[in-house]
Short mmCIF file of C-alpha atoms in Angstrom, two decimals:
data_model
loop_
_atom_site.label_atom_id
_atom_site.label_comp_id
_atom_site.label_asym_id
_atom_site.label_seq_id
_atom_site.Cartn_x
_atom_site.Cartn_y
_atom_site.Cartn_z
CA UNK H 1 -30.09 -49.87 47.39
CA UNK H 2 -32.22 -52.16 49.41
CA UNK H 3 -34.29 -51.21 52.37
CA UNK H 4 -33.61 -52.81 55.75
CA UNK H 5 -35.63 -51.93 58.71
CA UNK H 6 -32.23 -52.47 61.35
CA UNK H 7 -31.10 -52.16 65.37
CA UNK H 8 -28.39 -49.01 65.38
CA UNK H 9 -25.84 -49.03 67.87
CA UNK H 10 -24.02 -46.17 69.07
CA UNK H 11 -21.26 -46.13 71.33
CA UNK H 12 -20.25 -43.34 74.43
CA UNK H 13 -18.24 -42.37 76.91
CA UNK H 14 -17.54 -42.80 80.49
CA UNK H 15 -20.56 -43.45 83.06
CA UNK H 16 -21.09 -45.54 86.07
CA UNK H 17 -24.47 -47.26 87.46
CA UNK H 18 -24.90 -47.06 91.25
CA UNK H 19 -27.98 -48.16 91.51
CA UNK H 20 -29.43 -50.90 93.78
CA UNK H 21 -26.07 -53.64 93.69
CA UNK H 22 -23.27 -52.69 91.51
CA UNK H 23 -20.91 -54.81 89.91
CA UNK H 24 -17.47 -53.06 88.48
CA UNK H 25 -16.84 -54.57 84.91
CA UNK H 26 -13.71 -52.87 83.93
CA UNK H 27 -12.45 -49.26 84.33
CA UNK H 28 -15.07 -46.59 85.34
CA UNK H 29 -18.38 -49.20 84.09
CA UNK H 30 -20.51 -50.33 86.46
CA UNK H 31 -23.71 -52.23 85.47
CA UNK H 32 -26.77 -52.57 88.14
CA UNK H 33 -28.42 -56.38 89.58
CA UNK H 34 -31.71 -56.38 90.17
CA UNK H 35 -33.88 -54.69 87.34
CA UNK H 36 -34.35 -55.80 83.96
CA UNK H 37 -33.37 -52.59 81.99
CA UNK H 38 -30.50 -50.29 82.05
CA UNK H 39 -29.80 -46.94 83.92
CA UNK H 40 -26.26 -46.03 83.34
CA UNK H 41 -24.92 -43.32 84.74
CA UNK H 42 -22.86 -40.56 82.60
CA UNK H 43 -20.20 -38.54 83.08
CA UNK H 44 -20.87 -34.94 82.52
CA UNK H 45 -18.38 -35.26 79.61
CA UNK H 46 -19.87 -38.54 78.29
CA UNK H 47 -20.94 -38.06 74.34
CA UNK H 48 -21.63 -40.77 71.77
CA UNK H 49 -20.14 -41.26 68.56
CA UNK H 50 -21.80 -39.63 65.65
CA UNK H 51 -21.34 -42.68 63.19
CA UNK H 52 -23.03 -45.70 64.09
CA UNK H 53 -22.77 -49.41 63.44
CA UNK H 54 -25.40 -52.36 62.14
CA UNK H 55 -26.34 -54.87 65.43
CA UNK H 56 -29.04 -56.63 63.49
CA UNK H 57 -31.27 -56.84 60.84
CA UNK H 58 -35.25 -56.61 61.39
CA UNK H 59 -36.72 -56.64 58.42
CA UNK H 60 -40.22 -56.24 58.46
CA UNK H 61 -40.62 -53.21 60.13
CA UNK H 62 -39.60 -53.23 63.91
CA UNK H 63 -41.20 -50.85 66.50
CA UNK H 64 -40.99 -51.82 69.69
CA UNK H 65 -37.03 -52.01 71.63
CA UNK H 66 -35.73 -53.41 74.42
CA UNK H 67 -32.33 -54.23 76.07
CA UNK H 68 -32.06 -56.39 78.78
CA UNK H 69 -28.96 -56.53 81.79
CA UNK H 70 -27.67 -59.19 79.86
CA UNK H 71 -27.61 -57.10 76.81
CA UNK H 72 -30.24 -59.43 74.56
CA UNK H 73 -32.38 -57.34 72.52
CA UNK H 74 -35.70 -57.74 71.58
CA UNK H 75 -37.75 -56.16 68.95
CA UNK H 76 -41.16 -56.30 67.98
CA UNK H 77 -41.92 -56.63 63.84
CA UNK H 78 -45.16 -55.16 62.48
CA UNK H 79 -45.25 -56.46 59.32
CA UNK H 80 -44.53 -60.51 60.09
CA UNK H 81 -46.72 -60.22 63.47
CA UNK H 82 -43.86 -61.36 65.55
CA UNK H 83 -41.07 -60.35 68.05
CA UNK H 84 -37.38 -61.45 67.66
CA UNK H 85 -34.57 -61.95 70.39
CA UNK H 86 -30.95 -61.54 69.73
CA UNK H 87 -27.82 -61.97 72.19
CA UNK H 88 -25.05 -59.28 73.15
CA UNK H 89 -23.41 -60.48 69.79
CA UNK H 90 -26.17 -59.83 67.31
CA UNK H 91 -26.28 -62.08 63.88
CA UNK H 92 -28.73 -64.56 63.59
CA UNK H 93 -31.95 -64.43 66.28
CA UNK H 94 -31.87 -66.81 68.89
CA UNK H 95 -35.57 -66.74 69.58
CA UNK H 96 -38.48 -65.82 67.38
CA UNK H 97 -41.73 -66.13 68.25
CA UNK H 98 -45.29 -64.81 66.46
CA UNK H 99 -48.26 -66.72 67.54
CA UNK H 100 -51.32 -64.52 68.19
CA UNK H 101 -50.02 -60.86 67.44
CA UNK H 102 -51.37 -58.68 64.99
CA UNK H 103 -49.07 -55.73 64.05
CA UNK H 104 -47.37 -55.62 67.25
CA UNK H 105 -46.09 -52.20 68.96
CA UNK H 106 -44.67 -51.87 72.35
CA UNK H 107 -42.30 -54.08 74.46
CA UNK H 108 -40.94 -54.83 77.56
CA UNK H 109 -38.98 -57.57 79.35
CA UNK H 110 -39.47 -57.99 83.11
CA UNK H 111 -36.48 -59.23 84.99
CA UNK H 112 -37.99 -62.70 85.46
CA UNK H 113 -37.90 -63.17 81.84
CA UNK H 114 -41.41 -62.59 80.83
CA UNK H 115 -42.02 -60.69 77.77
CA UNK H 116 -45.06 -58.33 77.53
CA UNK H 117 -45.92 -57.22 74.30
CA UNK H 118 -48.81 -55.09 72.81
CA UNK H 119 -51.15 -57.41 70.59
CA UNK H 120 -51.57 -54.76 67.99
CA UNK H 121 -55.10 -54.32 66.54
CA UNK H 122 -56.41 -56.53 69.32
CA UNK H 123 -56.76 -54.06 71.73
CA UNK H 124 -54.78 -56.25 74.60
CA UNK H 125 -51.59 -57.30 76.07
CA UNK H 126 -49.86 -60.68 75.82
CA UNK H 127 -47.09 -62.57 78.39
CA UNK H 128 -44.85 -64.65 76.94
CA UNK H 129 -42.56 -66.65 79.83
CA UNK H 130 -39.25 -68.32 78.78
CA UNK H 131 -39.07 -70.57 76.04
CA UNK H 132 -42.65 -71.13 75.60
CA UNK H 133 -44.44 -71.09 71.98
CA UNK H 134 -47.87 -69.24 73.18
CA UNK H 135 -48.71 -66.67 75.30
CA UNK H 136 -51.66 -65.75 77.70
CA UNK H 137 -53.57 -62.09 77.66
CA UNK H 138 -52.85 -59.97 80.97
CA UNK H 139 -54.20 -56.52 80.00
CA UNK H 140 -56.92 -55.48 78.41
CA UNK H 141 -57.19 -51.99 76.80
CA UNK H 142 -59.34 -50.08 74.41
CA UNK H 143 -56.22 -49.41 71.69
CA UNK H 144 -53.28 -50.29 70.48
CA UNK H 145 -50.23 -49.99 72.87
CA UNK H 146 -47.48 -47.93 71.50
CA UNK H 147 -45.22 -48.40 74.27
CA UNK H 148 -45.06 -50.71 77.49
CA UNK H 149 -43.84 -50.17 80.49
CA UNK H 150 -43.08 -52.41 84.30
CA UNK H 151 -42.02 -50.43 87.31
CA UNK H 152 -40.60 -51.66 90.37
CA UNK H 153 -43.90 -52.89 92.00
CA UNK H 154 -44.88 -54.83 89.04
CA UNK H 155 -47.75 -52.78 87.70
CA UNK H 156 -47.64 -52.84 83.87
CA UNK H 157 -48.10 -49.91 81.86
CA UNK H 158 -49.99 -49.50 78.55
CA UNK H 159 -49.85 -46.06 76.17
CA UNK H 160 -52.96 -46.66 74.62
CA UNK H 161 -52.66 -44.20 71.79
CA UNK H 162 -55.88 -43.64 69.97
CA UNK H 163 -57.51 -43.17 73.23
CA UNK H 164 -55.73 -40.88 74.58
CA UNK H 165 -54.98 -42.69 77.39
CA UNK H 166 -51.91 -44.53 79.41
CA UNK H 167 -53.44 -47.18 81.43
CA UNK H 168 -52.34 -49.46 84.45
CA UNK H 169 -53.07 -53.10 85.93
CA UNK H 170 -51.29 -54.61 88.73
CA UNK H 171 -49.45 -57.81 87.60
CA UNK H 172 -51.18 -59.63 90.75
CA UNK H 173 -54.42 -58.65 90.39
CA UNK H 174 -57.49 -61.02 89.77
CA UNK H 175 -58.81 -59.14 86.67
CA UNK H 176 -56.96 -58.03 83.41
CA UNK H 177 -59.16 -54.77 82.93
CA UNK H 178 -56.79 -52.10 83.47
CA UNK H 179 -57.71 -48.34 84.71
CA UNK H 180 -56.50 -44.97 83.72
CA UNK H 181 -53.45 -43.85 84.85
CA UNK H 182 -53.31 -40.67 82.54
CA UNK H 183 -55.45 -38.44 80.40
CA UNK H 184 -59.00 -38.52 79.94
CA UNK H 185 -59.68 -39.62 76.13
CA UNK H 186 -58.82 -36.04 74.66
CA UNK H 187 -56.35 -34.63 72.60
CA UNK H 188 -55.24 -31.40 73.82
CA UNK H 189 -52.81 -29.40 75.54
CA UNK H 190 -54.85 -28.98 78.91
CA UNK H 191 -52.45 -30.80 81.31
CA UNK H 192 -54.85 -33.44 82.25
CA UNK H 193 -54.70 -34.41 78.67
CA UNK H 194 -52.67 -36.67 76.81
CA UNK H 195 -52.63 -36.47 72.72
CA UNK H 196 -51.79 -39.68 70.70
CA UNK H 197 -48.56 -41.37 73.87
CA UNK H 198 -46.25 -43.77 72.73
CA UNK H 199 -43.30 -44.18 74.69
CA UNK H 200 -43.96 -44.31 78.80
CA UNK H 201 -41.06 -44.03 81.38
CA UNK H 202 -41.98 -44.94 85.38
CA UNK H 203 -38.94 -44.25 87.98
CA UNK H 204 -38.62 -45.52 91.49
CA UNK H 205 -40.37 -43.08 92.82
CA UNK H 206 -43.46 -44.07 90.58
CA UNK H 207 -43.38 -40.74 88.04
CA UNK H 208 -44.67 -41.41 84.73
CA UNK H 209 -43.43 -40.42 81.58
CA UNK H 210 -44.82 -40.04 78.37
CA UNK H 211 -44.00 -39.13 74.63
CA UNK H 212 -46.71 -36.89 73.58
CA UNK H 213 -46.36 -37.88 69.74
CA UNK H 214 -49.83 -35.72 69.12
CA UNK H 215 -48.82 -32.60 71.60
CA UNK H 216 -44.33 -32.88 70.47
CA UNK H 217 -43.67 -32.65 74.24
CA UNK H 218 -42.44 -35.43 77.11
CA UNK H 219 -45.03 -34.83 80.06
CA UNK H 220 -44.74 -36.22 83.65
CA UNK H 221 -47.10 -37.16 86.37
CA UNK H 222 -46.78 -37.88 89.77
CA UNK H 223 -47.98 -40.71 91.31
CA UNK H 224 -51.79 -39.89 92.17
CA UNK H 225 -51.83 -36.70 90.34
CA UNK H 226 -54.45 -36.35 87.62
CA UNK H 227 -52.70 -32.90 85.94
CA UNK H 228 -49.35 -33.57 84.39
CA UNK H 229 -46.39 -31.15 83.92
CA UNK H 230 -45.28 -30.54 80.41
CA UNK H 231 -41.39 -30.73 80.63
CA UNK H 232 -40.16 -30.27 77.13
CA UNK H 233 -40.93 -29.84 73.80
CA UNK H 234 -42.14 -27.42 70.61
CA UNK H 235 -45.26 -26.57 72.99
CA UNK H 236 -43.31 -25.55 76.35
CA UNK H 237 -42.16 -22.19 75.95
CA UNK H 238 -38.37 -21.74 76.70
CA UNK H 239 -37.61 -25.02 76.11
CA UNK H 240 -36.09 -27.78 73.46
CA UNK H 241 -37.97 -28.52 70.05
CA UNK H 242 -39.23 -31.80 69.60
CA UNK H 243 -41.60 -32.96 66.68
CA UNK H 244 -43.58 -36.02 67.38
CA UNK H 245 -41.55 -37.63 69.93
CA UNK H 246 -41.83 -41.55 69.96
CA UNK H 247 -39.54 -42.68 72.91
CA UNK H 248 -38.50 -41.54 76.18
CA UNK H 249 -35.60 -43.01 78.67
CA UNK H 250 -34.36 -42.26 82.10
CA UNK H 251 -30.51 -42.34 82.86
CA UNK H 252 -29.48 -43.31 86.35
CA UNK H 253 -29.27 -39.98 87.17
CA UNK H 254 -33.11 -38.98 86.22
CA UNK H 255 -31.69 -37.39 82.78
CA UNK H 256 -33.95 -37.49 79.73
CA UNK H 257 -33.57 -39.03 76.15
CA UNK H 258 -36.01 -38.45 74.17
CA UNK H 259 -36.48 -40.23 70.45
CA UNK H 260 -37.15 -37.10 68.29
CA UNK H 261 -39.09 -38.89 65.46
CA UNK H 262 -40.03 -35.88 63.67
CA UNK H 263 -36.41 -34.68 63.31
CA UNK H 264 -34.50 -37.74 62.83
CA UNK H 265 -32.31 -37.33 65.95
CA UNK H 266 -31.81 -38.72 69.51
CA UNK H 267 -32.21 -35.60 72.38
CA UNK H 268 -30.98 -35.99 75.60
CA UNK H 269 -30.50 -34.07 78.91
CA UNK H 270 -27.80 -33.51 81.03
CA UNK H 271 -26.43 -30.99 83.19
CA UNK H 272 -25.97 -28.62 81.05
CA UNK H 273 -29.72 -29.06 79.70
CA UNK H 274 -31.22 -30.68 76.38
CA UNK H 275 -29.00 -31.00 73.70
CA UNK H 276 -29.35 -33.17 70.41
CA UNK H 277 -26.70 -36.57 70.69
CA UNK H 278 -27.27 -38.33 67.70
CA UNK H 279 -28.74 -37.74 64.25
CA UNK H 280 -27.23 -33.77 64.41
CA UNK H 281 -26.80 -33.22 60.93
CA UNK H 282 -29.92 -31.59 60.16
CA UNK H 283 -31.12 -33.51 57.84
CA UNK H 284 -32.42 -37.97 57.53
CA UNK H 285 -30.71 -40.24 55.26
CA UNK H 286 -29.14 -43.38 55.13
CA UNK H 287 -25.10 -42.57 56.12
CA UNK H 288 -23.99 -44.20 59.29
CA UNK H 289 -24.56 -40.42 61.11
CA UNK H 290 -27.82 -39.90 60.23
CA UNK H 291 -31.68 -41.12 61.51
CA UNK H 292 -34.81 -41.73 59.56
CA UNK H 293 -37.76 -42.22 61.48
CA UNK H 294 -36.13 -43.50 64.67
CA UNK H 295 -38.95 -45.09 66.80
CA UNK H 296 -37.50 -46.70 69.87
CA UNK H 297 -34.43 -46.56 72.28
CA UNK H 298 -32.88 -48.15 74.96
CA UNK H 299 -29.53 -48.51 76.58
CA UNK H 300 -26.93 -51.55 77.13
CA UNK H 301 -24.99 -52.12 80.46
CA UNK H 302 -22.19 -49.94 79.05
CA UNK H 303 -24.42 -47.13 78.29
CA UNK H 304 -24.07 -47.99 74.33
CA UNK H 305 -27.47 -46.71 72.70
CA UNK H 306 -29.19 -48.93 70.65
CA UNK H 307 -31.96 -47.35 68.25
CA UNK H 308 -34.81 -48.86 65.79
CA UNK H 309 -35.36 -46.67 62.90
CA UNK H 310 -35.97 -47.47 59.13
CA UNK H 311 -32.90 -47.29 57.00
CA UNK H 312 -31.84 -46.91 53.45
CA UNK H 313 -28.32 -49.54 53.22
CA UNK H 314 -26.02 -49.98 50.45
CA UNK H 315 -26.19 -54.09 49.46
CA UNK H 316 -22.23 -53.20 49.06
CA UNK H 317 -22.24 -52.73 52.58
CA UNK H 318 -22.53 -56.16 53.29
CA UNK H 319 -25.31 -58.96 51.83
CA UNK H 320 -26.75 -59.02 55.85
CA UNK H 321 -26.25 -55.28 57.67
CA UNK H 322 -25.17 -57.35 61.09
CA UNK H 323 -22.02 -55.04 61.17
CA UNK H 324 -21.21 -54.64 64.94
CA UNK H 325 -19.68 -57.34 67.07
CA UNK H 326 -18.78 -55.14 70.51
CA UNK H 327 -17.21 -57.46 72.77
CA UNK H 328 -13.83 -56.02 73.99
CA UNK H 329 -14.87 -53.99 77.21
CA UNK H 330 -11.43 -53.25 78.46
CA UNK H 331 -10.21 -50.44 76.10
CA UNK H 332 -13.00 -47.26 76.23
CA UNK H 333 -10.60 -44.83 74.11
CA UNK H 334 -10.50 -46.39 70.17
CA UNK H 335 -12.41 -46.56 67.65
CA UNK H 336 -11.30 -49.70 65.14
CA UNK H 337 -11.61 -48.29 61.53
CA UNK H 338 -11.03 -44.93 60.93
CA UNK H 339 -9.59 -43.57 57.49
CA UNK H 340 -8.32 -39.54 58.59
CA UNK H 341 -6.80 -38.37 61.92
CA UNK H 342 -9.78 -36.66 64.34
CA UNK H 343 -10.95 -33.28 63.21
CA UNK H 344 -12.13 -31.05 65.80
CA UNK H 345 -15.16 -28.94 65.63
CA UNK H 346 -17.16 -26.60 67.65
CA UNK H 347 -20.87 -26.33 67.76
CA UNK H 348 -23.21 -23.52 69.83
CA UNK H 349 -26.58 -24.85 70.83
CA UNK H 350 -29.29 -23.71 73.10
CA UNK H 351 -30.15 -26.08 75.81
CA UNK H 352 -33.10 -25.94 78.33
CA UNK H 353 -31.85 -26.19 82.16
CA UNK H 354 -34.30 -27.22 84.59
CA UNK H 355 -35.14 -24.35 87.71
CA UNK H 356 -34.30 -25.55 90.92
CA UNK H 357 -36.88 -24.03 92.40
CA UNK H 358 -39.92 -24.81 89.94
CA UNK H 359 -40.62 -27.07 87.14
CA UNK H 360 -40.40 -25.07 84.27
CA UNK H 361 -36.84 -24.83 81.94
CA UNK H 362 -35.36 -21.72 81.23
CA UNK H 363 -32.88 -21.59 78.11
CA UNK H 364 -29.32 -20.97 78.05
CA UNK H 365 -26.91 -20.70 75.31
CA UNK H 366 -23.52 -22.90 75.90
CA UNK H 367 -20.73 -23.41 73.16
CA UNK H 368 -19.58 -26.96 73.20
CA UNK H 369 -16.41 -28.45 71.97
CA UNK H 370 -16.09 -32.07 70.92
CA UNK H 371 -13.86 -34.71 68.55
CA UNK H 372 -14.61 -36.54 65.71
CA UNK H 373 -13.50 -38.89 64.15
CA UNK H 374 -13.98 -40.00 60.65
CA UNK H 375 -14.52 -43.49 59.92
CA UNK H 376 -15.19 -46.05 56.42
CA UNK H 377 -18.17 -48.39 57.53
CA UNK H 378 -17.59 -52.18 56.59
CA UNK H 379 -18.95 -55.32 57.85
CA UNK H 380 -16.25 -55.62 60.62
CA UNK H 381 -16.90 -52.00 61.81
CA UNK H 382 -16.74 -52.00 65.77
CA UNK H 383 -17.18 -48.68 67.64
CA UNK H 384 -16.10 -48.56 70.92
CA UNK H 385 -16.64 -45.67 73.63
CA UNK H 386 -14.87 -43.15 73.70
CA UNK H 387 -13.92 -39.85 76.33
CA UNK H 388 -12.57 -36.64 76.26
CA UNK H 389 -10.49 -36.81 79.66
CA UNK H 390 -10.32 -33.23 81.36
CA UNK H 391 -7.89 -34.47 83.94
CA UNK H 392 -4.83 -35.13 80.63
CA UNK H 393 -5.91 -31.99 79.01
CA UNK H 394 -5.40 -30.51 82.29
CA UNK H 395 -1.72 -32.26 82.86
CA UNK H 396 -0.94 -31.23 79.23
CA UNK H 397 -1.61 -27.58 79.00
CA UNK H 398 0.31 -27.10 82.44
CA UNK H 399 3.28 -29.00 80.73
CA UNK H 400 3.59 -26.37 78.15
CA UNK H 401 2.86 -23.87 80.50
CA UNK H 402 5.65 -25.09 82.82
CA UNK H 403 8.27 -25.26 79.71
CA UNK H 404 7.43 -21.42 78.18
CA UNK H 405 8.25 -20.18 81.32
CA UNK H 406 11.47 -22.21 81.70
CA UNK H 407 12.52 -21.03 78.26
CA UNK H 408 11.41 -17.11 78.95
CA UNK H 409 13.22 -16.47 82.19
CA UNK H 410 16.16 -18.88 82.49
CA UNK H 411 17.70 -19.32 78.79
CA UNK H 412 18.52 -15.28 79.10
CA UNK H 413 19.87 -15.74 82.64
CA UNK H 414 22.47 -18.31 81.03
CA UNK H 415 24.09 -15.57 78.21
CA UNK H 416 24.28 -13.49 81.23
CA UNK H 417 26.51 -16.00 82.75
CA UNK H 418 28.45 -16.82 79.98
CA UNK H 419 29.01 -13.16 79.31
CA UNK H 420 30.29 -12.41 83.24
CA UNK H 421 32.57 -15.34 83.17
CA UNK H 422 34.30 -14.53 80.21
CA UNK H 423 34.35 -10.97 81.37
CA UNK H 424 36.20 -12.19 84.56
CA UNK H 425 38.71 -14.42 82.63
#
C-alpha cells in the first residue's frame, strides 16, 4: 500500500443552474457566467454515486479546494508549502506555484483569476494574479486561515481558527487589516461565539456560513448581526449529527453540504432535509466508497463533487491514482465499468427539515429507495451521472397496469364467444 493524499470525484444526477446568465450544455445541465464557483442546481431526485474515481494526485497533504467555472482545480499542499492547478482533465498540474507560503490552508479563486490563499503560520493572506511567480499580502489576520472565502462585492473572507474569529477586508480598501465579521475570540456555544471555523460560505444576500470544527455544527449570520443561528449539527437539538465539520457549500438553491470530517462522509440538504451522500458506509477506509478525513469540497459545472481527503491506494491500482478522465457530457445515464447488474437497496434515515416559520429543524423519518451499481476500479474508470427518472417509472408501471387488466376482463369474454358461436352452429 502506499499513501496518496488525492482529489475524489463523484458523479450525480440531474440539476440545472439558473443563476445570473445561463448557458444550456446538453440535456437538463445548465452552468452559470459570471461568478467564479459553482451553484448547481439539483433535482429533488439527484443522488451521487457511492464509488468514486481518482482526478489527481496531491501528495503532500492538500487542504484547501477549489473548482472554478471552467472546471480547473486548485489545491493547496501543506507539507511542500505550495498550491497546484490542474485542468477539467486532471493528470499532470499545469501550474504550481510555492513562493512565500508556509503550510498553507484555505483557498479561493476570484473570477478574475486571482488566487487568494492563506499563508499558513504567517498569520496573513497572499494574491497571486495569473501567471505570475510571487504574490503580494492583502489581509492581515491574527491566525491561520482554515478556509477563504469572496462574495459578490469583493470583500474577502478569512476563518481565522485559533482565534476564534472569521474576519473581513474589502478588496478595495487602502489598508490590509481586516475586522471581525464573527465571534469574539471564545470558544463556546453562546451564539455570538465561534469555536475553532474552518470552512466559510457567503450567499448573495451576504449570509455567512461557517463550519464550527470546535462546536460540530454549521452556524449562520446575517449580514450586520453579531448573534449567529446554529443550523445543524451534534449540538442543535432535533437535528443532523456532525463531528468536527471542515467544509460547508451552498447549492443554487440555498441547500447545504457539509464535509463531515469526524465521520468520514459528505452531508447534504435537500428537500427532504439532511441526509448523508457520500462516505455512508459507516465506517473510513481506503475502497472507492469510503472517506478518511475528508477536508474540503466543492462542485464542478455539472454538479460532479470533487473532495480532498487522505487516502490509503493500492500501487496495483495504477503507479499514478489520476484515474478519472470525465469528458463525455452528452450521456447522464451510464456508468463505464461495472462488473454485476444494479442491486437495489433501501435505506431509512432521519433527516432534519427546516420550519417555515422559524429557524430551527425539526426531524422526520423518510425511507428512501435508490440503485447501485457495482463497479471494478481501474485506471480508465469514468463515472458519469446518473438519474432515477420518475416520469419512465411512471410510464412503466401504468404499462403493466394497462396489460393485467386487458388479460383479466377480455381473455374470459373471448371463451364466452367461442362457446356461443359454436352453440349457434
Amino acid at each position: 500500500m502506499r499513501l496518496y493524499m488525492s482529489i475524489i470525484h463523484v458523479a450525480q444526477g440531474i440539476f440545472s443552474d439558473n443563476r445570473k446568465t445561463t448557458v444550456k450544455i446538453n440535456k437538463n445541465v445548465f452552468c452559470s457566467i459570471g461568478i467564479s464557483f459553482n451553484q448547481p442546481k439539483f433535482s429533488p431526485c439527484a443522488y451521487w454515486n457511492q464509488n468514486g474515481t481518482f482526478f489527481a494526485n496531491a501528495s503532500s497533504r492538500p487542504f484547501g479546494l477549489f473548482v472554478n467555472v471552467n472546471n480547473s482545480v486548485y489545491a493547496s499542499e501543506q507539507d511542500t508549502n505550495r498550491f497546484q492547478v490542474w485542468s477539467s482533465l486532471g493528470g499532470t498540474p499545469i501550474r504550481t506555484a510555492s513562493a512565500a507560503l508556509s503550510n498553507p490552508a484555505g483557498i479561493f479563486v476570484h473570477s478574475n483569476g486571482n488566487i487568494y490563499i492563506d499563508k499558513g503560520d504567517l498569520g496573513t493572506v497572499a494574491k497571486w494574479t495569473p501567471n505570475s511567480t510571487s504574490s503580494i499580502d492583502v489581509m492581515n489576520v491574527d491566525a491561520q486561515c482554515m478556509g477563504i472565502f469572496v462574495d459578490i462585492n469583493n470583500i474577502l473572507y478569512c476563518s481565522a481558527s485559533d482565534s476564534h474569529k472569521v474576519f473581513k477586508r474589502a478588496l478595495n480598501s487602502s489598508t490590509i487589516n481586516a475586522t471581525i465579521a464573527a465571534g469574539n475570540g471564545t470558544c463556546s456555544s453562546q451564539t455570538n461565539t465561534i469555536c475553532y471555523p474552518h470552512g466559510v460560505f457567503v450567499d448573495n444576500n451576504f449570509t455567512l456560513y461557517i463550519a464550527e470544527y470546535g462546536q460540530d455544527r454549521i452556524s449562520r449570520f446575517r449580514k450586520g448581526e453579531l448573534n449567529g443561528t446554529a443550523l445543524v449539527g451534534s449540538t442543535v437539538p432535533g437535528t443532523f449529527h456532525l463531528s468536527s465539520p471542515m467544509g460547508v457549500v451552498l447549492d443554487g438553491d440555498g441547500y447545504l453540504f457539509i464535509v463531515d470530517q469526524g465521520n468520514d462522509r459528505i452531508v447534504g440538504s435537500g428537500p427532504l432535509g439532511f441526509q448523508c451522500i457520500v462516505g455512508c458506509s459507516g465506517s473510513s477506509g481506503s475502497a472507492l466508497n469510503q472517506l478518511q478525513g475528508p477536508r474540503s469540497l466543492a462542485f464542478d459545472t455539472y454538479g460532479n463533487l470533487y473532495l480532498m481527503w487522505y487516502a490509503f491506494i493500492d500501487i496495483s491500482l495504477n503507479d499514478s491514482p489520476l484515474m478519472i478522465i470525465n469528458t463525455d457530457n452528452s450521456d447522464i445515464y451510464t456508468t463505464t465499468t461495472s462488473t454485476t447488474s444494479p442491486t437495489k437497496t433501501k435505506s431509512t434515515s432521519t433527516t432534519s427539515t427546516p420550519s417555515a416559520a422559524s429557524t430551527t429543524l425539526t426531524s422526520t423519518t423518510s425511507t428512501t429507495e435508490t440503485t447501485a451499481t457495482t463497479s471494478t476500479p481501474s485506471a480508465a474508470t469514468t463515472l458519469r451521472r446518473k438519474t432515477t427518472s420518475a416520469s419512465s417509472t411512471t410510464s412503466s408501471t401504468a404499462t403493466s397496469i394497462t396489460s393485467s387488466v386487458l388479460m383479466t376482463v377480455f381473455l374470459p369474454l373471448s371463451f364466452v364467444f367461442l362457446f356461443l358461436s359454436m352453440r349457434m352452429i
